[in-house]
Short mmCIF file of C-alpha atoms and ligand atoms in Angstrom, two decimals:
data_model
loop_
_atom_site.label_atom_id
_atom_site.label_comp_id
_atom_site.label_asym_id
_atom_site.label_seq_id
_atom_site.Cartn_x
_atom_site.Cartn_y
_atom_site.Cartn_z
CA MET A 96 -33.01 -89.99 -26.64
CA ILE A 97 -35.97 -92.35 -26.51
CA THR A 98 -34.16 -94.64 -28.95
CA ARG A 99 -31.04 -94.51 -26.86
CA LEU A 100 -32.89 -95.37 -23.65
CA ALA A 101 -34.69 -98.23 -25.37
CA PHE A 102 -31.33 -99.57 -26.51
CA PHE A 103 -29.98 -99.45 -22.97
CA ALA A 104 -33.09 -101.21 -21.69
CA ALA A 105 -32.60 -104.07 -24.14
CA ALA A 106 -28.88 -104.36 -23.53
CA LEU A 107 -28.64 -104.02 -19.79
CA ILE A 108 -31.80 -105.31 -18.11
CA ALA A 109 -30.76 -108.08 -15.76
CA ALA A 110 -33.08 -110.69 -14.41
CA PRO A 111 -34.00 -109.90 -10.79
CA LEU A 112 -32.30 -112.18 -8.31
CA ALA A 113 -34.44 -115.05 -7.13
CA ALA A 114 -35.20 -114.66 -3.43
CA GLU A 115 -33.24 -117.77 -2.43
CA ASP A 116 -30.28 -116.57 -4.47
CA HIS A 117 -29.78 -113.30 -2.63
CA PRO A 118 -26.34 -112.84 -1.07
CA ALA A 119 -27.96 -111.45 2.09
CA ASP A 120 -29.24 -114.94 2.88
CA LYS A 121 -25.66 -116.21 2.99
CA VAL A 122 -24.67 -113.97 5.94
CA SER A 123 -23.42 -116.12 8.82
CA ALA A 124 -23.69 -115.17 12.50
CA GLU A 125 -21.00 -117.78 13.23
CA ARG A 126 -18.50 -116.15 10.88
CA LEU A 127 -19.34 -112.74 12.36
CA ARG A 128 -18.57 -114.12 15.82
CA ALA A 129 -15.29 -115.65 14.60
CA ASP A 130 -14.23 -112.29 13.14
CA VAL A 131 -15.00 -110.43 16.37
CA GLU A 132 -13.11 -113.10 18.35
CA ALA A 133 -10.13 -112.65 16.03
CA LEU A 134 -10.23 -108.86 16.47
CA VAL A 135 -10.51 -109.11 20.27
CA SER A 136 -7.53 -111.49 20.30
CA PHE A 137 -5.19 -108.57 19.46
CA GLY A 138 -5.62 -107.36 23.07
CA THR A 139 -5.89 -103.70 22.14
CA ARG A 140 -6.39 -102.09 18.75
CA HIS A 141 -5.74 -98.61 20.04
CA THR A 142 -4.40 -96.33 17.30
CA LEU A 143 -1.35 -95.47 19.44
CA SER A 144 -0.62 -99.14 20.27
CA SER A 145 2.19 -101.18 18.66
CA GLN A 146 2.54 -101.15 14.88
CA THR A 147 5.17 -103.91 14.92
CA ASP A 148 4.18 -106.51 17.53
CA PRO A 149 2.97 -109.52 15.51
CA ARG A 150 0.30 -110.47 18.04
CA ARG A 151 -0.86 -107.43 20.00
CA GLY A 152 -1.88 -103.96 18.83
CA ILE A 153 -3.25 -102.06 15.87
CA GLY A 154 -0.46 -103.09 13.48
CA ALA A 155 -1.19 -106.79 13.85
CA ALA A 156 -4.95 -106.18 13.64
CA VAL A 157 -4.73 -104.21 10.36
CA ASP A 158 -2.34 -106.83 8.93
CA TRP A 159 -4.91 -109.49 9.80
CA ALA A 160 -7.73 -107.53 8.13
CA LEU A 161 -5.66 -107.07 4.95
CA ALA A 162 -4.85 -110.80 4.95
CA GLU A 163 -8.53 -111.64 5.48
CA PHE A 164 -9.52 -109.50 2.48
CA GLY A 165 -6.81 -111.35 0.55
CA ARG A 166 -8.27 -114.72 1.57
CA ILE A 167 -11.75 -113.58 0.51
CA GLY A 168 -10.40 -112.34 -2.82
CA ALA A 169 -8.69 -115.70 -3.38
CA THR A 170 -12.10 -117.41 -3.31
CA CYS A 171 -13.24 -115.39 -6.35
CA GLY A 172 -10.15 -115.52 -8.53
CA GLY A 173 -8.60 -112.35 -7.15
CA CYS A 174 -11.75 -110.23 -7.58
CA LEU A 175 -10.69 -107.91 -4.73
CA GLU A 176 -7.85 -105.43 -4.94
CA VAL A 177 -6.49 -105.26 -1.39
CA LEU A 178 -4.46 -102.30 -0.20
CA PRO A 179 -3.67 -100.21 2.85
CA VAL A 180 -4.77 -96.59 2.52
CA ALA A 181 -2.61 -94.80 5.07
CA GLU A 182 -1.09 -91.53 6.21
CA VAL A 183 1.21 -90.45 9.00
CA ILE A 184 -0.77 -88.07 11.21
CA ALA A 185 1.19 -85.23 12.77
CA PRO A 186 0.79 -84.44 16.48
CA ASP A 187 -2.40 -82.39 16.89
CA GLY A 188 -2.14 -81.33 20.53
CA ARG A 189 -5.19 -83.44 21.31
CA ARG A 190 -5.35 -87.20 20.80
CA ILE A 191 -2.26 -87.70 18.60
CA PRO A 192 0.84 -86.94 20.76
CA ALA A 193 3.51 -88.07 18.25
CA PRO A 194 3.64 -88.73 14.48
CA THR A 195 1.39 -91.77 14.07
CA LEU A 196 0.81 -94.11 11.15
CA VAL A 197 -2.96 -94.45 10.60
CA ARG A 198 -3.53 -97.37 8.25
CA ASN A 199 -6.89 -98.46 6.83
CA ALA A 200 -7.47 -101.93 5.39
CA VAL A 201 -9.29 -101.53 2.07
CA ALA A 202 -10.60 -103.94 -0.58
CA ILE A 203 -11.95 -102.82 -3.96
CA GLN A 204 -14.43 -104.87 -6.00
CA ARG A 205 -14.31 -103.07 -9.35
CA GLY A 206 -17.53 -102.46 -11.20
CA SER A 207 -17.83 -103.83 -14.72
CA ALA A 208 -19.71 -100.95 -16.39
CA ARG A 209 -19.12 -97.83 -14.28
CA PRO A 210 -16.05 -98.55 -12.15
CA ASN A 211 -15.69 -94.90 -11.19
CA GLU A 212 -19.02 -94.97 -9.31
CA VAL A 213 -18.40 -96.30 -5.82
CA VAL A 214 -20.38 -97.49 -2.85
CA ILE A 215 -18.39 -97.71 0.39
CA VAL A 216 -19.18 -99.92 3.38
CA GLN A 217 -16.99 -99.29 6.41
CA GLY A 218 -16.44 -99.82 10.12
CA HIS A 219 -13.54 -98.81 12.38
CA ILE A 220 -10.99 -101.33 13.54
CA ASP A 221 -9.41 -99.25 16.32
CA SER A 222 -10.59 -99.52 19.95
CA ARG A 223 -10.27 -97.70 23.26
CA VAL A 224 -10.91 -97.86 27.00
CA SER A 225 -11.96 -95.16 29.53
CA ASP A 226 -8.87 -93.00 28.95
CA VAL A 227 -8.74 -92.26 25.23
CA MET A 228 -4.92 -91.98 25.42
CA ASP A 229 -4.47 -95.41 27.10
CA ALA A 230 -2.80 -97.50 24.38
CA THR A 231 -1.74 -100.46 26.51
CA SER A 232 -4.71 -101.72 28.58
CA ASP A 233 -6.89 -104.46 27.11
CA ALA A 234 -9.42 -102.74 24.82
CA PRO A 235 -11.44 -105.56 23.25
CA GLY A 236 -13.65 -103.20 21.24
CA ALA A 237 -15.94 -106.12 20.50
CA ASN A 238 -19.00 -104.03 19.69
CA ASP A 239 -17.22 -100.68 19.12
CA ASP A 240 -16.34 -101.40 16.50
CA GLY A 241 -15.48 -105.05 16.10
CA SER A 242 -19.12 -105.43 15.10
CA GLY A 243 -18.90 -103.00 12.17
CA SER A 244 -15.51 -104.44 11.15
CA ALA A 245 -16.93 -107.98 11.09
CA LEU A 246 -19.95 -106.74 9.13
CA VAL A 247 -17.67 -105.29 6.44
CA LEU A 248 -15.66 -108.53 6.15
CA GLU A 249 -18.82 -110.65 5.98
CA ALA A 250 -20.35 -108.34 3.35
CA ALA A 251 -17.19 -108.86 1.27
CA ARG A 252 -17.48 -112.64 1.66
CA VAL A 253 -21.07 -112.86 0.43
CA LEU A 254 -20.77 -110.24 -2.35
CA ALA A 255 -17.25 -110.82 -3.68
CA GLY A 256 -18.09 -113.43 -6.30
CA ARG A 257 -20.72 -111.23 -7.98
CA LYS A 258 -20.45 -108.81 -10.86
CA TYR A 259 -21.86 -105.30 -10.49
CA PRO A 260 -21.92 -102.28 -12.79
CA SER A 261 -20.55 -100.06 -9.98
CA THR A 262 -17.62 -100.55 -7.64
CA ILE A 263 -17.96 -101.64 -4.01
CA ILE A 264 -15.25 -100.60 -1.53
CA TYR A 265 -14.89 -102.43 1.79
CA ALA A 266 -12.97 -100.51 4.44
CA LEU A 267 -11.79 -101.09 8.01
CA LEU A 268 -10.73 -97.67 9.24
CA SER A 269 -8.22 -96.83 11.96
CA GLY A 270 -7.81 -93.67 14.03
CA GLU A 271 -11.56 -93.16 14.62
CA GLU A 272 -11.36 -92.80 18.39
CA GLN A 273 -8.42 -90.37 18.09
CA GLY A 274 -10.37 -87.98 15.82
CA LEU A 275 -11.93 -89.68 12.76
CA PHE A 276 -8.56 -89.84 10.99
CA GLY A 277 -9.12 -93.05 9.04
CA GLY A 278 -12.40 -91.75 7.63
CA ARG A 279 -10.76 -88.49 6.63
CA ILE A 280 -7.89 -90.38 4.96
CA LEU A 281 -10.31 -92.59 3.01
CA ALA A 282 -12.52 -89.65 1.98
CA ASP A 283 -9.44 -87.74 0.72
CA TRP A 284 -8.26 -90.85 -1.12
CA ALA A 285 -11.69 -91.37 -2.75
CA ALA A 286 -11.65 -87.75 -3.92
CA ALA A 287 -8.07 -88.07 -5.22
CA GLN A 288 -9.07 -91.16 -7.22
CA GLY A 289 -11.77 -89.06 -8.87
CA PHE A 290 -14.48 -91.44 -7.67
CA THR A 291 -18.13 -90.51 -7.85
CA VAL A 292 -19.25 -91.57 -4.38
CA LYS A 293 -22.81 -92.86 -4.59
CA ALA A 294 -23.15 -93.78 -0.92
CA VAL A 295 -21.17 -94.43 2.25
CA LEU A 296 -22.61 -96.92 4.75
CA ASN A 297 -20.77 -96.37 8.04
CA ASN A 298 -21.39 -99.12 10.59
CA ASP A 299 -20.29 -98.30 14.13
CA ILE A 300 -21.68 -100.23 17.15
CA VAL A 301 -24.05 -102.62 15.40
CA GLY A 302 -23.76 -105.72 17.59
CA ASN A 303 -25.93 -105.46 20.71
CA SER A 304 -29.69 -105.53 21.13
CA CYS A 305 -30.14 -104.71 24.84
CA SER A 306 -29.07 -101.88 27.13
CA GLY A 307 -27.66 -102.22 30.63
CA GLU A 308 -31.04 -102.01 32.34
CA GLY A 309 -32.42 -104.82 30.20
CA TYR A 310 -34.42 -102.84 27.63
CA CYS A 311 -34.07 -104.58 24.24
CA GLU A 312 -34.68 -103.64 20.61
CA PRO A 313 -33.63 -106.71 18.64
CA MET A 314 -35.41 -105.77 15.40
CA ILE A 315 -34.44 -102.09 15.06
CA VAL A 316 -31.30 -100.44 13.72
CA ARG A 317 -30.93 -96.68 13.79
CA VAL A 318 -29.76 -94.85 10.67
CA PHE A 319 -28.39 -91.33 11.21
CA SER A 320 -28.41 -88.77 8.39
CA GLU A 321 -27.50 -85.11 8.26
CA GLY A 322 -30.09 -82.39 7.59
CA PRO A 323 -28.35 -79.33 6.13
CA ARG A 324 -25.34 -80.50 4.14
CA ALA A 325 -21.97 -80.24 5.88
CA ASP A 326 -20.48 -78.73 2.69
CA LEU A 327 -22.98 -75.89 2.35
CA ASN A 328 -21.41 -72.67 1.14
CA ASP A 329 -22.92 -69.22 1.61
CA SER A 330 -24.68 -69.06 -1.75
CA LEU A 331 -26.20 -72.52 -1.36
CA ARG A 332 -27.28 -71.71 2.20
CA ALA A 333 -29.01 -68.61 0.91
CA ALA A 334 -30.70 -70.62 -1.86
CA GLN A 335 -31.92 -73.24 0.62
CA THR A 336 -33.27 -70.54 2.88
CA ARG A 337 -35.45 -69.38 -0.01
CA PHE A 338 -36.33 -72.64 -1.75
CA GLY A 339 -35.94 -75.36 0.89
CA GLY A 340 -33.55 -78.27 1.14
CA GLU A 341 -32.92 -78.59 4.87
CA ASN A 342 -34.66 -81.98 4.90
CA ASP A 343 -33.53 -83.15 1.47
CA SER A 344 -29.77 -83.68 1.59
CA PRO A 345 -28.52 -86.69 -0.38
CA SER A 346 -27.73 -88.40 2.93
CA ARG A 347 -31.31 -87.87 4.15
CA ASN A 348 -32.62 -89.39 0.93
CA LEU A 349 -30.17 -92.27 1.28
CA SER A 350 -31.61 -92.85 4.77
CA ARG A 351 -35.18 -92.85 3.39
CA TRP A 352 -34.09 -95.32 0.70
CA VAL A 353 -32.52 -97.75 3.23
CA ALA A 354 -35.64 -97.56 5.43
CA GLU A 355 -37.82 -98.44 2.43
CA LEU A 356 -35.51 -101.29 1.51
CA ALA A 357 -35.90 -102.72 5.02
CA GLU A 358 -39.70 -102.42 4.76
CA GLN A 359 -39.58 -104.77 1.76
CA HIS A 360 -38.46 -107.48 4.24
CA PRO A 361 -40.92 -106.95 7.12
CA ASP A 362 -39.82 -110.05 9.02
CA ASP A 363 -36.23 -108.83 9.21
CA ILE A 364 -34.69 -105.79 10.88
CA GLN A 365 -36.35 -102.39 10.38
CA VAL A 366 -34.88 -98.89 10.36
CA ARG A 367 -35.53 -96.13 12.83
CA GLN A 368 -34.38 -93.07 10.94
CA ILE A 369 -32.70 -90.49 13.15
CA TRP A 370 -32.65 -87.20 11.34
CA ARG A 371 -29.41 -85.81 12.72
CA THR A 372 -25.78 -86.40 11.76
CA ASP A 373 -24.91 -88.54 14.78
CA ARG A 374 -25.85 -89.11 18.40
CA MET A 375 -25.86 -86.17 20.83
CA GLY A 376 -22.35 -84.78 21.21
CA ARG A 377 -20.78 -87.69 19.36
CA GLY A 378 -19.45 -88.42 15.90
CA GLY A 379 -18.35 -91.14 13.51
CA ASP A 380 -16.54 -91.84 10.28
CA GLN A 381 -19.48 -90.74 8.14
CA VAL A 382 -18.60 -87.14 9.12
CA PRO A 383 -15.38 -86.67 7.06
CA PHE A 384 -17.29 -87.93 3.99
CA LEU A 385 -20.13 -85.48 4.63
CA GLU A 386 -17.62 -82.66 4.95
CA ARG A 387 -16.35 -83.56 1.47
CA GLY A 388 -19.91 -83.54 0.12
CA PHE A 389 -20.26 -87.34 -0.18
CA PRO A 390 -23.59 -88.93 0.84
CA ALA A 391 -23.01 -90.89 4.05
CA ILE A 392 -25.13 -92.44 6.79
CA ARG A 393 -24.38 -94.14 10.09
CA PHE A 394 -25.90 -97.44 11.21
CA THR A 395 -26.00 -97.93 15.00
CA VAL A 396 -27.95 -100.20 17.34
CA GLY A 397 -31.48 -99.27 18.38
CA VAL A 398 -30.48 -99.02 22.03
CA GLU A 399 -26.97 -98.33 23.26
CA ASP A 400 -25.37 -99.96 26.28
CA TYR A 401 -23.11 -97.31 27.80
CA ASP A 402 -21.62 -99.66 30.42
CA HIS A 403 -19.99 -101.58 27.60
CA GLN A 404 -18.50 -98.85 25.40
CA HIS A 405 -15.26 -96.93 25.94
CA GLN A 406 -14.85 -98.54 29.39
CA ASP A 407 -11.98 -100.18 31.27
CA ILE A 408 -12.79 -103.82 31.87
CA ARG A 409 -13.77 -104.01 35.55
CA VAL A 410 -16.49 -104.87 38.05
CA GLU A 411 -17.76 -101.98 40.19
CA ASN A 412 -20.61 -102.31 42.71
CA GLY A 413 -21.59 -105.55 41.04
CA VAL A 414 -21.75 -103.99 37.57
CA THR A 415 -19.52 -105.42 34.83
CA TYR A 416 -17.96 -102.80 32.54
CA GLY A 417 -16.07 -103.20 29.27
CA ASP A 418 -16.70 -103.74 25.57
CA THR A 419 -16.52 -107.53 25.64
CA ILE A 420 -17.86 -110.20 23.32
CA GLU A 421 -20.17 -111.54 26.05
CA GLU A 422 -22.38 -108.44 25.73
CA MET A 423 -22.98 -108.94 22.02
CA ASP A 424 -25.92 -110.45 20.09
CA PHE A 425 -24.66 -112.09 16.90
CA ALA A 426 -28.13 -112.85 15.54
CA TYR A 427 -28.72 -109.09 15.73
CA LEU A 428 -25.38 -108.31 14.04
CA ALA A 429 -26.35 -110.76 11.27
CA ARG A 430 -29.61 -108.85 10.73
CA VAL A 431 -27.80 -105.53 10.37
CA THR A 432 -25.29 -107.20 8.04
CA ARG A 433 -28.11 -108.57 5.85
CA LEU A 434 -29.61 -105.08 5.54
CA ASN A 435 -26.21 -103.66 4.55
CA VAL A 436 -25.72 -106.44 2.00
CA ARG A 437 -29.14 -105.78 0.47
CA ALA A 438 -28.32 -102.09 0.30
CA LEU A 439 -24.86 -102.66 -1.23
CA ASP A 440 -26.25 -105.11 -3.80
CA ALA A 441 -28.98 -102.66 -4.89
CA LEU A 442 -26.77 -99.55 -4.82
CA ALA A 443 -24.06 -101.28 -6.87
CA ARG A 444 -26.66 -102.14 -9.53
CA ALA A 445 -28.58 -98.84 -9.47
CA PRO A 446 -27.52 -95.83 -11.54
CA MET A 447 -26.45 -92.61 -9.82
CA PRO A 448 -29.44 -90.53 -8.75
CA PRO A 449 -30.11 -87.85 -11.34
CA SER A 450 -29.59 -84.15 -10.80
CA VAL A 451 -33.07 -82.61 -10.55
CA ARG A 452 -34.51 -79.09 -10.65
CA VAL A 453 -38.01 -77.69 -10.71
CA GLU A 454 -39.56 -74.58 -12.21
CA ALA A 455 -42.64 -73.78 -10.13
CA ALA A 456 -42.66 -70.04 -9.35
CA VAL A 457 -45.97 -68.27 -9.93
CA ARG A 458 -47.57 -71.05 -11.96
CA ARG A 459 -50.31 -73.63 -11.46
CA ASP A 460 -48.15 -76.60 -12.39
CA SER A 461 -44.52 -77.59 -11.90
CA LEU A 462 -41.92 -78.34 -14.56
CA LEU A 463 -39.43 -80.95 -13.40
CA ARG A 464 -36.14 -81.41 -15.28
CA TRP A 465 -33.53 -84.06 -14.57
CA SER A 466 -30.27 -85.40 -15.94
CA VAL A 467 -29.94 -88.90 -17.43
CA PRO A 468 -27.22 -90.74 -15.46
CA ASP A 469 -25.15 -93.48 -17.11
CA GLY A 470 -27.00 -96.78 -16.99
CA ALA A 471 -30.44 -95.27 -16.31
CA GLN A 472 -33.21 -97.13 -18.13
CA SER A 473 -36.23 -95.51 -16.52
CA PHE A 474 -37.12 -92.98 -13.83
CA ARG A 475 -39.55 -92.74 -10.94
CA ILE A 476 -40.92 -89.32 -10.11
CA LYS A 477 -41.62 -88.77 -6.42
CA VAL A 478 -43.58 -86.21 -4.44
CA ARG A 479 -43.90 -85.21 -0.76
CA ALA A 480 -45.97 -82.59 0.96
CA THR A 481 -43.47 -80.25 2.61
CA ASP A 482 -44.34 -81.64 6.05
CA ALA A 483 -44.45 -85.31 4.98
CA ALA A 484 -41.70 -87.69 6.02
CA LYS A 485 -41.83 -90.14 3.11
CA TRP A 486 -41.87 -89.95 -0.66
CA SER A 487 -44.88 -91.13 -2.69
CA ASP A 488 -44.98 -92.08 -6.36
CA GLU A 489 -46.22 -89.29 -8.60
CA THR A 490 -48.56 -90.54 -11.29
CA LEU A 491 -47.39 -89.47 -14.72
CA ALA A 492 -47.55 -90.74 -18.26
CA GLY A 493 -43.74 -90.69 -18.34
CA GLY A 494 -40.77 -88.43 -18.85
CA GLN A 495 -40.49 -86.27 -21.90
CA THR A 496 -37.21 -85.62 -23.66
CA VAL A 497 -36.08 -82.01 -23.82
CA GLY A 498 -32.63 -81.97 -25.28
CA ASP A 499 -29.44 -83.90 -24.93
CA GLY A 500 -29.04 -85.81 -21.70
CA GLU A 501 -32.03 -84.27 -19.98
CA GLN A 502 -35.65 -85.28 -19.39
CA ALA A 503 -38.59 -83.25 -18.16
CA ALA A 504 -42.16 -83.69 -17.03
CA VAL A 505 -44.99 -81.33 -16.14
CA ILE A 506 -46.66 -82.14 -12.83
CA ALA A 507 -50.18 -80.94 -12.14
CA ARG A 508 -49.39 -79.49 -8.71
CA ARG A 509 -48.48 -76.06 -7.44
CA GLY A 510 -44.84 -76.42 -6.49
CA ASP A 511 -45.04 -74.16 -3.43
CA ASP A 512 -46.80 -76.90 -1.49
CA TYR A 513 -44.68 -79.91 -2.47
CA LEU A 514 -41.18 -81.29 -2.77
CA PHE A 515 -40.33 -83.28 -5.87
CA GLY A 516 -37.61 -85.80 -6.59
CA VAL A 517 -36.53 -88.40 -9.14
CA ALA A 518 -34.96 -91.85 -8.80
CA ALA A 519 -33.03 -93.46 -11.67
CA CYS A 520 -33.68 -97.14 -12.28
CA ALA A 521 -31.98 -100.05 -14.03
CA GLY A 522 -34.31 -103.00 -14.35
CA GLU A 523 -36.03 -103.56 -11.01
CA VAL A 524 -33.59 -101.55 -8.93
CA CYS A 525 -33.82 -97.80 -8.40
CA SER A 526 -31.39 -95.31 -6.91
CA PRO A 527 -32.19 -93.17 -3.88
CA VAL A 528 -34.35 -90.18 -4.74
CA ALA A 529 -32.56 -86.92 -5.52
CA SER A 530 -34.62 -83.90 -4.49
CA ALA A 531 -35.34 -80.90 -6.70
CA VAL A 532 -33.91 -78.43 -4.18
CA PRO A 533 -30.66 -76.46 -4.07
CA GLY A 534 -28.02 -78.95 -2.86
CA GLY A 535 -30.22 -81.96 -3.58
CA ALA A 536 -27.84 -83.57 -6.11
CA PHE A 537 -25.60 -86.48 -5.09
CA GLY A 538 -22.22 -84.82 -5.39
CA PRO A 539 -20.01 -82.30 -3.63
CA VAL A 540 -21.25 -78.72 -3.78
CA GLN A 541 -17.88 -77.43 -5.04
CA GLN A 542 -18.10 -79.47 -8.23
CA ARG A 543 -21.34 -77.87 -9.42
ZN1 ZN B 212 -17.11 -96.42 17.32
#
C-alpha cells in the first residue's frame, strides 16, 4: 500500500496553480450582467410559459442557454457535451395544471482520470411573479435566479479550457418555482448515469448586496447545509442517536470546506454558514439532491430583498416592486462566482472524501480507519470537540496501512469527547472532511 501511494504521488502530483493563473480571476462582472440582460429579455421564463415562441418564454430561454453552452464549448475544441435533461411532468393538482415539459440546459466537462466522479454547479432559469401560476406577465427573474444562471455560465467560461481528474456539470434548471422539478430531474438523471456525486453547489439569489431598507452585506454570502441527512433511514437514525452525526452530514462538511476556502482569500467574499437546509419555510434545488443522498449546499445572498423577489412589477405607495436588473449588484455576483469557481476547481482536482469509522468505546485512545479513494495521495486527520464548530488538524506521525484499500491511525484521545474526520488530498488540494459518524460518508445511505 505504501508503495502504491508513493507511485500515485510521483505520477499525479500537479504543480499548484500560480495565483495570477487562477480561473477565478478571469470572472467578469460585465459578462455576468450581459447574461442576466439576455435572460431578462425573454420577458418571462415561467415554467408554464411558451415552449415554442422564439423570443418570449421558457422555451426560448432554455434554447438560448443550450446555445450559450455550445458557444463556450466551441472555444475549447468541443470540451463541453451539451444536452437538455428533460421530462414531461404530469399534472400534480398544485403548480402543474397540465402535462408540462420541464427542460434543463446541461453541459458536461468530462474528467480525465475519474469521469464518473462529478461536481455539479447549478442555478434555476425559470422565473415567477406574485401569482405562482401567472405564466404571461413580465417576470424578469433577474436575481431569482438570473443571477445563479449567469454564475453557472460564467463558471463554464472560465473553467472550460482546463483539464480536471473529475467531471464538472453545469446546469440551468427549470421548474424550480413550480416545485423543484428540474432539480429532481437532474438528481434522478445523475443517479441513472451511475455518477458518484462529490458535491452540488446550488446558487439561487446570489446577485444583490442590499435589502429594501438599505442594510447591505456586500462581502458575505450565506451557505445553507442540512443537519440530519434527508435520506436517513430508521437504522441510521437510531445509530446517530447513539453515536452522533446530527452535525456531521456530508453537506455540513461541504459547507465547512467552502467557508475555509473563502478564508484563504480574506479580501474577497466570506461565508456565513447557515446550519439548516434552506431559509425558513422555503426550499431550493439542493433539496432533491439531498433526498437522494447527494451532498448539496445552497448559496444565497447575505441579506435578502423581499420587495424584489416573486413580485409583480409595480409601484405601490412609492415603493418599487419586481425582480429587475436595476436592483442587482454585479460586483457582488462576481464575488460569489469567484468563490464558486475556486470551489469547483478544487473539488474537481480533489479525490472523493474517504469513508471513515472510529473504534473508541471503553478505551483511552481512538482507532480511526478510513478507505483510500481513487487518486488519494495523502490524508489529513481532523478533530473537533463535540461542541466546536470547526475542524482542527490532528497531529499524527501519519496513517498506518491495515489491509487492502484501508488505512488506520491511533489517536491519543478518548473518543467520547471528540468527533474525528479525514480529508483525502491530491497534491495541495484536499477534499471536504468526512466524519467518523454513522451517515458521515459522501454517498447515499441506500448504497452502503
Ligand atoms: Zn429561486
